[in-house]
Short mmCIF file of C-alpha atoms in Angstrom, two decimals:
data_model
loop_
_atom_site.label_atom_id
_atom_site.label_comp_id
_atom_site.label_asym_id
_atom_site.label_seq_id
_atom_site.Cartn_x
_atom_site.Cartn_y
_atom_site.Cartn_z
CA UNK A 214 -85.17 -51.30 -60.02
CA UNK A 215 -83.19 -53.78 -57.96
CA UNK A 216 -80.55 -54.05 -60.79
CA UNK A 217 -80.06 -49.91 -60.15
CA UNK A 218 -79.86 -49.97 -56.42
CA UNK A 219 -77.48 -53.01 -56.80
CA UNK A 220 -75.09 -50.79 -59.55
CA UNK A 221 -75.42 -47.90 -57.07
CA UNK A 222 -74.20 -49.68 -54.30
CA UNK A 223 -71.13 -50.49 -55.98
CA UNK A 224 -70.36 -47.89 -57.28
CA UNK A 225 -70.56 -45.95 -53.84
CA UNK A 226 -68.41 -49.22 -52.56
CA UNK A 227 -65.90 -48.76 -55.68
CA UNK A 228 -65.68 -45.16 -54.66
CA UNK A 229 -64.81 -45.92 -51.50
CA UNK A 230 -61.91 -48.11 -52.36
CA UNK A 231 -60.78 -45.74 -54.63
CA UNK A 232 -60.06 -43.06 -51.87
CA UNK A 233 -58.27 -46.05 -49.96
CA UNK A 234 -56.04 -46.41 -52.80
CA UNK A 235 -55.25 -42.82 -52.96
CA UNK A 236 -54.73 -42.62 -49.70
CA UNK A 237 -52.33 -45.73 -49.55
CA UNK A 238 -50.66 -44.03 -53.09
CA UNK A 239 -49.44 -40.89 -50.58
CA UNK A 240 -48.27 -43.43 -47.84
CA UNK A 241 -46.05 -44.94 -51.00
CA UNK A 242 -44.73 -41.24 -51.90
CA UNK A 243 -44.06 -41.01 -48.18
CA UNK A 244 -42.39 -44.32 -47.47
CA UNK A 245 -39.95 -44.20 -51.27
CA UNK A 246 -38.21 -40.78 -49.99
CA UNK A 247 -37.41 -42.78 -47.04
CA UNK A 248 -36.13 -45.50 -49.18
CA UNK A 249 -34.37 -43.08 -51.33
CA UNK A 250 -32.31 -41.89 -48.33
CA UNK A 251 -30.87 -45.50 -47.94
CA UNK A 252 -29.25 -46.19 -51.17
CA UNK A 253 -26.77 -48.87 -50.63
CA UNK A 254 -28.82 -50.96 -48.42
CA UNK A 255 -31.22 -53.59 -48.87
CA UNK A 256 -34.61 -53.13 -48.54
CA UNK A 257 -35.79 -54.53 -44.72
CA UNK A 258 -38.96 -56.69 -45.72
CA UNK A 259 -38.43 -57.23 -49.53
CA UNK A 260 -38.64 -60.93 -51.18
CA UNK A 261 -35.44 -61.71 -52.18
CA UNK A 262 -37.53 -63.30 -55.76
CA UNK A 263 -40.48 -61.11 -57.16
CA UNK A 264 -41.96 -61.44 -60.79
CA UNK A 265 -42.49 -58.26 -63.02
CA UNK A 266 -46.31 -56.98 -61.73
CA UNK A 267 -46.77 -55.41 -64.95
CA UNK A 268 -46.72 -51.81 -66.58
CA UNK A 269 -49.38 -50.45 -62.85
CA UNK A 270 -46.66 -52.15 -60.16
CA UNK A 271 -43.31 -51.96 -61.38
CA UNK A 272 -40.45 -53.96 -62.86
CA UNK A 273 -37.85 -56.50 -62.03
CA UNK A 274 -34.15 -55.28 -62.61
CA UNK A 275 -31.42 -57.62 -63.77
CA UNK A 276 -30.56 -58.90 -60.20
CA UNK A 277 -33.90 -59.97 -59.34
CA UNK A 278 -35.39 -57.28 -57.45
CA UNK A 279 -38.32 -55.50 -58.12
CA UNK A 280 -37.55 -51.43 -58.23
CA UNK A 281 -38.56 -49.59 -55.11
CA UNK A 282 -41.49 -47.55 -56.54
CA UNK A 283 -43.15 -50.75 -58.15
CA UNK A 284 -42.63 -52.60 -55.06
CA UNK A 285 -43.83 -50.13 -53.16
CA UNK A 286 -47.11 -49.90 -55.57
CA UNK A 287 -47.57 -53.50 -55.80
CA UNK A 288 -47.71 -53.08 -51.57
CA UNK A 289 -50.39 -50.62 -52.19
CA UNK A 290 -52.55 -52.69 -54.75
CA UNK A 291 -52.45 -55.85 -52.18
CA UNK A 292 -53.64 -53.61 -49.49
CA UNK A 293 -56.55 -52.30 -51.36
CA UNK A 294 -57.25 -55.90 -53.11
CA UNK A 295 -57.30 -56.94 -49.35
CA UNK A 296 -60.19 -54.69 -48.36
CA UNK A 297 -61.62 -53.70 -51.87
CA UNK A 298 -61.88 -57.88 -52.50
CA UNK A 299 -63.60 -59.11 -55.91
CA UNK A 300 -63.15 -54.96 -57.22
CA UNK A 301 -59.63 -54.76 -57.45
CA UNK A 302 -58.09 -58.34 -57.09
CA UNK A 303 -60.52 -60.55 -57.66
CA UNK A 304 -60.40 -63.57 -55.52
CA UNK A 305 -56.48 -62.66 -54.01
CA UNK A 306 -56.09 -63.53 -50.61
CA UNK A 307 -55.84 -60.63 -48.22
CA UNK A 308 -52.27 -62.56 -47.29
CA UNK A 309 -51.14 -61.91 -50.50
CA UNK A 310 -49.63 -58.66 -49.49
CA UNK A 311 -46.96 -60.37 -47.11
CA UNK A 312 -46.20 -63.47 -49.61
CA UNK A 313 -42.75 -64.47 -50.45
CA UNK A 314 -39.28 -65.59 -48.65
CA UNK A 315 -37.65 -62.09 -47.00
CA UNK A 316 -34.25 -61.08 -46.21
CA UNK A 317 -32.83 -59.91 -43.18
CA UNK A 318 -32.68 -59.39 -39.43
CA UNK A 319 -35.68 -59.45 -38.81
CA UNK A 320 -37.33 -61.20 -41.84
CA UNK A 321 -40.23 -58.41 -41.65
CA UNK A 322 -40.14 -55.10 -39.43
CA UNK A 323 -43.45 -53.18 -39.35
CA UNK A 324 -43.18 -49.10 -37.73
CA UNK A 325 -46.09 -47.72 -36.88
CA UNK A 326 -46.80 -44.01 -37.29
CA UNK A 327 -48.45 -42.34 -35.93
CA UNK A 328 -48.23 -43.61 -32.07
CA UNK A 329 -51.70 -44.78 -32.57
CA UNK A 330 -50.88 -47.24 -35.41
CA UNK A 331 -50.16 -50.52 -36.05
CA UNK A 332 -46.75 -52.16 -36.81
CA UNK A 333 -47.62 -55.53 -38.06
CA UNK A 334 -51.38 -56.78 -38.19
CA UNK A 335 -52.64 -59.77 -39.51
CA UNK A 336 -56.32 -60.96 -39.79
CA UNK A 337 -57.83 -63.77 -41.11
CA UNK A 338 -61.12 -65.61 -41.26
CA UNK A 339 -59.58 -68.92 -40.65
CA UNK A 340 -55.77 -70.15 -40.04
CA UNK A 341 -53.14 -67.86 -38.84
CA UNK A 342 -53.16 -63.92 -38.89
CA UNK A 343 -49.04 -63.59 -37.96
CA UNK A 344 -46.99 -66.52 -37.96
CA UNK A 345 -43.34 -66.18 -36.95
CA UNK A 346 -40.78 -68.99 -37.11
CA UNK A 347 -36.99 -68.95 -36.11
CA UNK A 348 -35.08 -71.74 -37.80
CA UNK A 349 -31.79 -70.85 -35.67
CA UNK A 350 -30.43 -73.63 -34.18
CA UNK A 351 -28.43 -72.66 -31.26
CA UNK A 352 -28.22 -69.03 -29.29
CA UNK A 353 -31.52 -67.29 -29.25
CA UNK A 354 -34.47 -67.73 -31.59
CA UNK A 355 -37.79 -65.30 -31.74
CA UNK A 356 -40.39 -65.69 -33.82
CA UNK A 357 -42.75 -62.77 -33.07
CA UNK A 358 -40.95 -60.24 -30.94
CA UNK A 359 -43.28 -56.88 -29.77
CA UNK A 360 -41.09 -53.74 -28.77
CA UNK A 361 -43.19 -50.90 -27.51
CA UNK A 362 -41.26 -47.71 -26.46
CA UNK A 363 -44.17 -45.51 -25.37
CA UNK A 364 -45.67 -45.00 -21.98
CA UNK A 365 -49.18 -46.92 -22.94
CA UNK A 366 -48.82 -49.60 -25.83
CA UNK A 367 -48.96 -53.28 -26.71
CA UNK A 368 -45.67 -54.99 -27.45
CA UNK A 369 -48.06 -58.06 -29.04
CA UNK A 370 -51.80 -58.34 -29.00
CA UNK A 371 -53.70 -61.31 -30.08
CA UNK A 372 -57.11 -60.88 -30.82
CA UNK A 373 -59.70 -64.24 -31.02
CA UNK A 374 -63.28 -63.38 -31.86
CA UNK A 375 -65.24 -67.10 -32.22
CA UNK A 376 -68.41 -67.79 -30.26
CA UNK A 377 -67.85 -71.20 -30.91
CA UNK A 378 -64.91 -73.50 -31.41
CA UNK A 379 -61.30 -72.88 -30.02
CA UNK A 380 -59.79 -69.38 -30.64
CA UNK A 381 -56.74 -68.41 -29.18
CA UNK A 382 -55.62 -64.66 -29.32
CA UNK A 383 -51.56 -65.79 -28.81
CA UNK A 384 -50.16 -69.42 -28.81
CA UNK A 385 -46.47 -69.53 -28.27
CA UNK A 386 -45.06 -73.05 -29.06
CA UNK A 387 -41.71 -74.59 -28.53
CA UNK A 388 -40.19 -77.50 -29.69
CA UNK A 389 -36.25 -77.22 -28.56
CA UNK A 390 -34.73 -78.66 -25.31
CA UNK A 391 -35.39 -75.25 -23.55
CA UNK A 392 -37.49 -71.84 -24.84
CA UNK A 393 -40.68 -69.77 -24.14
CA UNK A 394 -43.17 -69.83 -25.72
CA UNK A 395 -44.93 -66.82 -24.66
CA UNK A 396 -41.71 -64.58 -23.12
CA UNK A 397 -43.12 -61.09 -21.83
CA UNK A 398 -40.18 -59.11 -20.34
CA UNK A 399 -40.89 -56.13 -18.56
CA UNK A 400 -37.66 -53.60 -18.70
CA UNK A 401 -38.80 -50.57 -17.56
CA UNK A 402 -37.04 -48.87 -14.80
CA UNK A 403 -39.88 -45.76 -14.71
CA UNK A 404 -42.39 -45.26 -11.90
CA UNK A 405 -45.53 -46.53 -14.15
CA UNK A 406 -46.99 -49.68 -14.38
CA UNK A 407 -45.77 -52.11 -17.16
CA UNK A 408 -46.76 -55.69 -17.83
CA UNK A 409 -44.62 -58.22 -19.03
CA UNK A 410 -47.45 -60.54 -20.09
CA UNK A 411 -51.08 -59.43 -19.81
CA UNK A 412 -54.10 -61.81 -19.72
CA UNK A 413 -57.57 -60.77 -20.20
CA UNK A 414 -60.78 -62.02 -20.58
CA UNK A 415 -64.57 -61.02 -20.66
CA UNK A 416 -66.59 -64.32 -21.15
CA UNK A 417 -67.68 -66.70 -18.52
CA UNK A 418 -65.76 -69.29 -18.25
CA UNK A 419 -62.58 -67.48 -20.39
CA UNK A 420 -59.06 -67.57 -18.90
CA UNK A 421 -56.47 -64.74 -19.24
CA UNK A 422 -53.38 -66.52 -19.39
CA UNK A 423 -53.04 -70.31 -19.46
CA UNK A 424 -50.01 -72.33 -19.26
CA UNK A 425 -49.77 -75.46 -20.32
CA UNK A 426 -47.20 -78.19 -19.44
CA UNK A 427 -46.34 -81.72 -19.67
CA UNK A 428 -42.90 -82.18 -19.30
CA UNK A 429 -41.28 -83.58 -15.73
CA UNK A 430 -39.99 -80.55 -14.33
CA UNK A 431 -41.44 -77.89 -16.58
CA UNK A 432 -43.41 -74.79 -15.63
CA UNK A 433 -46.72 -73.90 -17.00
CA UNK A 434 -46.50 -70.16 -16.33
CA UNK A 435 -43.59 -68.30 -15.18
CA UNK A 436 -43.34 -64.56 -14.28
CA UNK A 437 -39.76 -63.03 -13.26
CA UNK A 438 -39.46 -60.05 -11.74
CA UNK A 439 -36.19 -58.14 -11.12
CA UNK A 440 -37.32 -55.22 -9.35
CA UNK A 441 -34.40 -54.62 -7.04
CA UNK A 442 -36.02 -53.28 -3.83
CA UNK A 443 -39.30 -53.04 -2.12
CA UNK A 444 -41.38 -49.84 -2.37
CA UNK A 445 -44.65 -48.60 -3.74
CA UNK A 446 -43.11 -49.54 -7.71
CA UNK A 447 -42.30 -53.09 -6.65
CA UNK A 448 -42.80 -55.50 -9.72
CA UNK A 449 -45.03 -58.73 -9.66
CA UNK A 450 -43.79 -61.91 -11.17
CA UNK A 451 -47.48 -62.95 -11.69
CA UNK A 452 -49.79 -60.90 -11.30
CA UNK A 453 -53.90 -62.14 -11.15
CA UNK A 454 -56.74 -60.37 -10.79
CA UNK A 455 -60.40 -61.75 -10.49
CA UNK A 456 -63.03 -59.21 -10.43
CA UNK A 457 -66.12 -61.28 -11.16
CA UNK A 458 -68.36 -63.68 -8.66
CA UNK A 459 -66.42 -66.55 -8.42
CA UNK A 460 -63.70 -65.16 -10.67
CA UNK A 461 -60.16 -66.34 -10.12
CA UNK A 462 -56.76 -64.23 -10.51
CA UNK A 463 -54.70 -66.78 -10.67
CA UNK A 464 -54.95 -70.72 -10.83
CA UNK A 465 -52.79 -73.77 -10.98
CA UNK A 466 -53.74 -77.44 -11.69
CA UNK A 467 -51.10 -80.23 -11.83
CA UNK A 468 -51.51 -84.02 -12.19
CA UNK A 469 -48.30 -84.57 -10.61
CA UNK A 470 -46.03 -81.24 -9.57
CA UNK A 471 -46.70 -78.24 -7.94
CA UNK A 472 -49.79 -76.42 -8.97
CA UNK A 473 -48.33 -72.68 -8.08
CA UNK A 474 -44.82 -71.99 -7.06
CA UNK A 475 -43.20 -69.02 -5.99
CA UNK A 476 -39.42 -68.01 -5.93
CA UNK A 477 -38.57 -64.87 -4.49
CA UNK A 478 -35.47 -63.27 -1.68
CA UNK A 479 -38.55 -61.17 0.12
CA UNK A 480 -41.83 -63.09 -0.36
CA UNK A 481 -43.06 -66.18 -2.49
CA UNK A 482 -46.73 -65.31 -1.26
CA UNK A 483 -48.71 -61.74 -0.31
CA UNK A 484 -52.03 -61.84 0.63
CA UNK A 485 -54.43 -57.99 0.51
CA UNK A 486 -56.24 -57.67 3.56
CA UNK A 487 -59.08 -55.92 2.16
CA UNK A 488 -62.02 -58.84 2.39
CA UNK A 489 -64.51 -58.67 5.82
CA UNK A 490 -63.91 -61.73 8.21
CA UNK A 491 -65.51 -64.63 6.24
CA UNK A 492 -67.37 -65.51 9.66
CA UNK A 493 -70.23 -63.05 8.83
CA UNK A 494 -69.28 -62.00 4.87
CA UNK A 495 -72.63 -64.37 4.24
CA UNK A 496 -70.30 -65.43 1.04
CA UNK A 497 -70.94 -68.91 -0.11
CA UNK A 498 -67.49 -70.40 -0.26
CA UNK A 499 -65.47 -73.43 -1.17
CA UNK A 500 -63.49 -75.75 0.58
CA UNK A 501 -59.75 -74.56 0.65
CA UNK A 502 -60.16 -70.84 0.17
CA UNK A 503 -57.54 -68.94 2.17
CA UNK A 504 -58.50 -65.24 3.20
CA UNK A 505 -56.46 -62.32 4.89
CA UNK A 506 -59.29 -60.24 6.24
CA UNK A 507 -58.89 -56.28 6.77
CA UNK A 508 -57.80 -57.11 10.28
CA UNK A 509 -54.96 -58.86 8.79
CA UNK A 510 -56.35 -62.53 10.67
CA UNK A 511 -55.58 -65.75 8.16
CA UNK A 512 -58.52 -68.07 7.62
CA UNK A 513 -58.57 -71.38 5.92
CA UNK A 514 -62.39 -73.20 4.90
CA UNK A 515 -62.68 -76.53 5.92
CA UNK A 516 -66.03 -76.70 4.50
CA UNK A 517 -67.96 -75.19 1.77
CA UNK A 518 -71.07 -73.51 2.68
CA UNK A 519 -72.51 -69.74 2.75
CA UNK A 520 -70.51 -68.52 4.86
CA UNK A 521 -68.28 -72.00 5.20
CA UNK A 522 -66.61 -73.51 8.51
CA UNK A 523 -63.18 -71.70 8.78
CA UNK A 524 -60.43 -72.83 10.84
CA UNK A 525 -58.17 -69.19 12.18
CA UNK A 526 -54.33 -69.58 11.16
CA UNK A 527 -52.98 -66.77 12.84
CA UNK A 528 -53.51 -63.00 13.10
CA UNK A 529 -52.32 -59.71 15.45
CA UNK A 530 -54.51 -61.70 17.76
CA UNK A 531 -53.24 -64.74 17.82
CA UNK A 532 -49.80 -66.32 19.40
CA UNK A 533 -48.56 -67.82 16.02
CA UNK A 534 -47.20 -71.35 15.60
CA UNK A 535 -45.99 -73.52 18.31
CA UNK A 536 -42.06 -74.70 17.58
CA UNK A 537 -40.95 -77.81 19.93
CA UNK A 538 -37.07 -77.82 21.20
CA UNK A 539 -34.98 -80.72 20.48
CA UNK A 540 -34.95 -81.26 24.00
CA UNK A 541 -36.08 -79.28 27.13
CA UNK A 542 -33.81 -76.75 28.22
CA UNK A 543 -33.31 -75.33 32.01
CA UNK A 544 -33.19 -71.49 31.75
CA UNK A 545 -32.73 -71.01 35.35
CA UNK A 546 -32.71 -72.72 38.77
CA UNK A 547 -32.32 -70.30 41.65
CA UNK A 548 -30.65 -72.61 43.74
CA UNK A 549 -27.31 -72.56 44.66
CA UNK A 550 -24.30 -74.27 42.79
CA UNK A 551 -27.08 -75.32 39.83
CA UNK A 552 -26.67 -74.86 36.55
CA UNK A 553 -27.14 -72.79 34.66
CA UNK A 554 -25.23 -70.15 36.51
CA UNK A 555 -27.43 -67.08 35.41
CA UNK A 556 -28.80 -65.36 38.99
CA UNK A 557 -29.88 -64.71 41.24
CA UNK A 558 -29.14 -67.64 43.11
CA UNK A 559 -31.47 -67.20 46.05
CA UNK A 560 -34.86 -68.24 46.86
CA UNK A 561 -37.68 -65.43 45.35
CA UNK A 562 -38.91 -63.56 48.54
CA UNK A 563 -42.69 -62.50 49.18
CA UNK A 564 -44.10 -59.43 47.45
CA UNK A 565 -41.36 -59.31 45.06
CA UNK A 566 -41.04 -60.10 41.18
CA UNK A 567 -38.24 -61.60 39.13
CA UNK A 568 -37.54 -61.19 35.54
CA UNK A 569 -35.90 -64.45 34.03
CA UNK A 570 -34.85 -64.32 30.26
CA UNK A 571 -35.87 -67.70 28.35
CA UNK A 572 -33.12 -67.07 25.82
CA UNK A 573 -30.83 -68.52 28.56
CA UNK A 574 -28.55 -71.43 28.04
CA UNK A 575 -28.75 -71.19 24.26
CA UNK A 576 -32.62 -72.56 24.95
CA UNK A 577 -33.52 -71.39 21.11
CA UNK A 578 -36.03 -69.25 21.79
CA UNK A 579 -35.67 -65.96 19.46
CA UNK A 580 -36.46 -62.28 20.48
CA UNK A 581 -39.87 -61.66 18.61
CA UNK A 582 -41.01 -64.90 20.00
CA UNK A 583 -45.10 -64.40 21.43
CA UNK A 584 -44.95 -66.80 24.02
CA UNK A 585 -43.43 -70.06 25.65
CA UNK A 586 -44.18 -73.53 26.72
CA UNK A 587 -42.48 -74.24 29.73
CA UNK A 588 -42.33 -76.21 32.99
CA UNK A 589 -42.56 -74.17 36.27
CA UNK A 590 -41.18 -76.27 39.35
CA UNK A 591 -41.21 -75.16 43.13
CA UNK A 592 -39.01 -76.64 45.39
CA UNK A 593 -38.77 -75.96 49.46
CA UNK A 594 -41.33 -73.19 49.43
CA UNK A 595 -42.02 -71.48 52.96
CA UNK A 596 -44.40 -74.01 55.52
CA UNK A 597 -47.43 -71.73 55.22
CA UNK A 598 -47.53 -72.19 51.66
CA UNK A 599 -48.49 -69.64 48.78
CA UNK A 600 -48.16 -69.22 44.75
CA UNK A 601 -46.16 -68.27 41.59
CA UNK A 602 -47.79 -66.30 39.16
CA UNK A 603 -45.90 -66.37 35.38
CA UNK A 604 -46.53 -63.64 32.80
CA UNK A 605 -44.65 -61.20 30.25
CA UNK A 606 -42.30 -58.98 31.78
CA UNK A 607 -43.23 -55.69 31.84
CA UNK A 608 -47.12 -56.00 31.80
CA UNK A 609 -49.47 -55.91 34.87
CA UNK A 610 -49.36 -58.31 37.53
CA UNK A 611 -51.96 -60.68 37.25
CA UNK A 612 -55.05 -61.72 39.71
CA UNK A 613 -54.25 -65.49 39.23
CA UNK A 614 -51.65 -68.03 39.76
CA UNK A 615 -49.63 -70.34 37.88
CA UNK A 616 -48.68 -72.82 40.59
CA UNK A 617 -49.60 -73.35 43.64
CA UNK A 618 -48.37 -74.94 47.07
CA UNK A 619 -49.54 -75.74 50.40
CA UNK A 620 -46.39 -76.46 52.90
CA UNK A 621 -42.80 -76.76 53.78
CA UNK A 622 -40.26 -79.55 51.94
CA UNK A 623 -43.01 -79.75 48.59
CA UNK A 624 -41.50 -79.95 45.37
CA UNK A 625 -44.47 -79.70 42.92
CA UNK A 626 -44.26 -79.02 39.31
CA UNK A 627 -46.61 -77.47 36.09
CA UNK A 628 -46.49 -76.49 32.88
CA UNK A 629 -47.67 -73.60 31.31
CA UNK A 630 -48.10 -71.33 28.92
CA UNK A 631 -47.28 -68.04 29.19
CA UNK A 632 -46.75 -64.63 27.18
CA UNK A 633 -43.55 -63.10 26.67
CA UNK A 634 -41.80 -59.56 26.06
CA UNK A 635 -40.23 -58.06 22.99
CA UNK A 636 -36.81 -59.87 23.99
CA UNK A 637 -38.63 -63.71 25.28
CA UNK A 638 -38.71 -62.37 29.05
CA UNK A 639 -41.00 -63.59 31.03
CA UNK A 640 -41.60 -62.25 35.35
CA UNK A 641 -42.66 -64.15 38.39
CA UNK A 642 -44.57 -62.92 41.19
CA UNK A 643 -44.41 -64.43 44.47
CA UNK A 644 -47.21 -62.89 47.24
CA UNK A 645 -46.57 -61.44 50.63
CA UNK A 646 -45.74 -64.15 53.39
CA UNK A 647 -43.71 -66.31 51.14
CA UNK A 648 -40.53 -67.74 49.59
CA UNK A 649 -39.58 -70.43 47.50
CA UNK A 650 -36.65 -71.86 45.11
CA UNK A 651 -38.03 -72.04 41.33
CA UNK A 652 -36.57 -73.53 38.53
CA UNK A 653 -37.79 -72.48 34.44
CA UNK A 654 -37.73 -75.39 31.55
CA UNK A 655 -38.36 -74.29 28.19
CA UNK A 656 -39.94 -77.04 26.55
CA UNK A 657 -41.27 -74.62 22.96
CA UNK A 658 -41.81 -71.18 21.67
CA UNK A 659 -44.49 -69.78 19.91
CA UNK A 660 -43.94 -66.97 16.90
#
């Protein structure tokens, strides 16, 4: 009984084959007219030495090389012996069907129709599915190269299934003075979204794309983009995206270099605001995360923890980084016959506010800056004494003071901080009842 299931069962398995051969028999038919139309030239993929296959795949003319049709058969055979196994070829290897030393530029060219199809495809239990190897010497050298002209394909796909061991879907190696090897070049000047090299991965602890590099000055993973202007279709040189707990995008390690580095006329960095502030996310986090949260503020943790210790690195809220002049620089003096000459030149009276512009005397202070670091100074204010109050021009007068005095012939000094306008002005109010000289030193800017 077992022997008749067993004969059963192949024969439903030799059955099956059989269609696959007749099936592959009307891809031959299909493929030879298209031969037939290119009499004169050589055969893109053929071994330049082939031995006669027999009376079932064709012969071997007097220069060499098999006829077209037996070719063409013998093709068909190997493909069946590579799925139909022990039944048709016996113990052949399923690489069998792409043996031999080939012509041409390029040594094998596989079109896929239809678009759904597969060009070139190799699988094998153990080794190498698709090996290519350039032996030129100078100029440029590929040895896989993936063209896809549709809106949605896969130039070259690497598949690695193990559970165990090392698998690796693509491994580009180069052993010249200078090459890739992985080289995904994004051309497309449509509106869609193409990908010069795309990394994915579904396990644990798997990595998309890793690069790999020991050399002094070489780069592990490099990703050039020559998108010519901003807008919504700008390209990404590298592109990573983490969606898991814990997942990264992108990462760099170096023993000695520079673990990520970015090259670019616009931006080498941009951050998404889309995270909550990390003060109350109730996240646990790492030491030396960096987050733009959806108020566009820039954290940095100093300390792992749920949610962390962050340190704030600027924001809309916050007056930016502090940049020191060279040396202090006198903006203006309201005396008389003392530089610089920029007015006016007479004591600030009471009830009245003055603009002064810290951009003065070439100080270095840009428009666009947020505020200043300066030294206010009041010299000869009125006997009954009274107050300076600094702030931006253009906003409110302010309740409080900056500086203060109490009688006639004082010269007393401070320094302050103060917010500026869109152009680095700053005003000073003096109150009712009171006058006083005033001189402005810029000692640093803030943007």
């Amino acid at each position: 009984m077992a022997g008749e299931l067993e004969l059963t069962a192949l024969r439903a398995e030799l059955e099956e084959h059989r269609r696959t051969v007749a099936d592959q028999g009307a891809l031959i038919e299909q493929l030879e007219a298209r031969l037939e139309q290119l009499e004169g030239r050589p055969t893109v993929g053929v071994p330049t030495t082939a031995t006669s296959v027999g009376a079932s795949g064709g012969s071997t003319d007097g220069d060499g090389r098999t006829d077209r049709r037996g070719l063409l058969r013998q093709a068909g055979v190997a493909v069946a012996g590579a799925a139909a196994g022990a039944v048709v070829l016996g113990q052949a290897s399923p690489a069998a069907a792409a043996q031999g030393t080939f012509d041409g530029n390029p040594g094998v060219i596989g079109t896929a129709s239809p678009a759904g199809g597969i060009g070139v495809r190799g699988d094998t239990g153990t080794g190498t599915g698709v090996l290519g190897r350039s032996q030129e010497t100078s100029g440029t050298a590929i040895g896989v190269e993936g063209i896809v002209a549709s809106n949605d394909g896969i130039g070259v796909r690497g598949n690695a299934n193990s559970v165990v061991g090392e698998t690796v879907g693509v491994l580009g190696r180069v052993v010249s003075a200078s090459g890739y090897g992985v080289k995904g070049v994004n051309a497309s000047t449509g509106s869609g979204n193409t990908t010069g090299v795309y990394g994915e991965s579904f396990s644990d602890l798997g990595r998309g794309v890793v690069g790999r590099t020991e050399g002094d000055a070489a780069v592990g993973v490099l990703g050039i983009s020559d998108k010519p202007a901003p807008g919504i279709n700008t390209g990404y040189g590298v592109f990573g995206q983490g969606t898991g707990t814990g997942a990264v995008g992108v990462k760099g390690g170096c023993a000695d270099g520079v673990a990520l580095a970015g090259f670019s006329n616009r931006a080498q960095l941009q951050l998404e605001g889309t995270p909550a502030p990390p003060l109350g996310s109730g996240i646990a986090r790492r030491a030396g995360e960096v987050v733009l949260d959806i108020d566009k503020v820039l954290w940095l943790c100093i300390a792992a923890g749920t949610p962390g210790t962050w340190r704030r690195l600027g924001g809309t809220g916050t007056a930016g980084a502090l940049t020191l002049l060279p040396t202090p620089v006198r903006v203006y003096d309201s005396r008389a016959g003392n530089p610089p000459t920029t007015g006016p030149k007479t004591p600030i009276a009471g009830n009245t506010t003055r603009v002064l512009d810290t951009k003065n005397n070439s100080s270095g202070v840009p428009a666009g800056a947020s505020g200043v670091l300066v030294t206010l100074t009041v010299v000869n204010g009125s006997a009954n004494g009274g107050f300076l109050a600094l702030f931006a021009a253009g906003s409110p007068i302010p309740s409080t003071s900056s500086i203060n005095w109490s009688g006639a012939g004082q010269v007393v000094a401070t320094t302050t901080v103060s917010a500026v306008d869109a152009t680095a002005q700053v005003a000073v109010f003096c109150p009712p009842n009171s006058s006083t000289n005033l001189i402005l030193d810029v000692i640093g800017y803030y943007q």
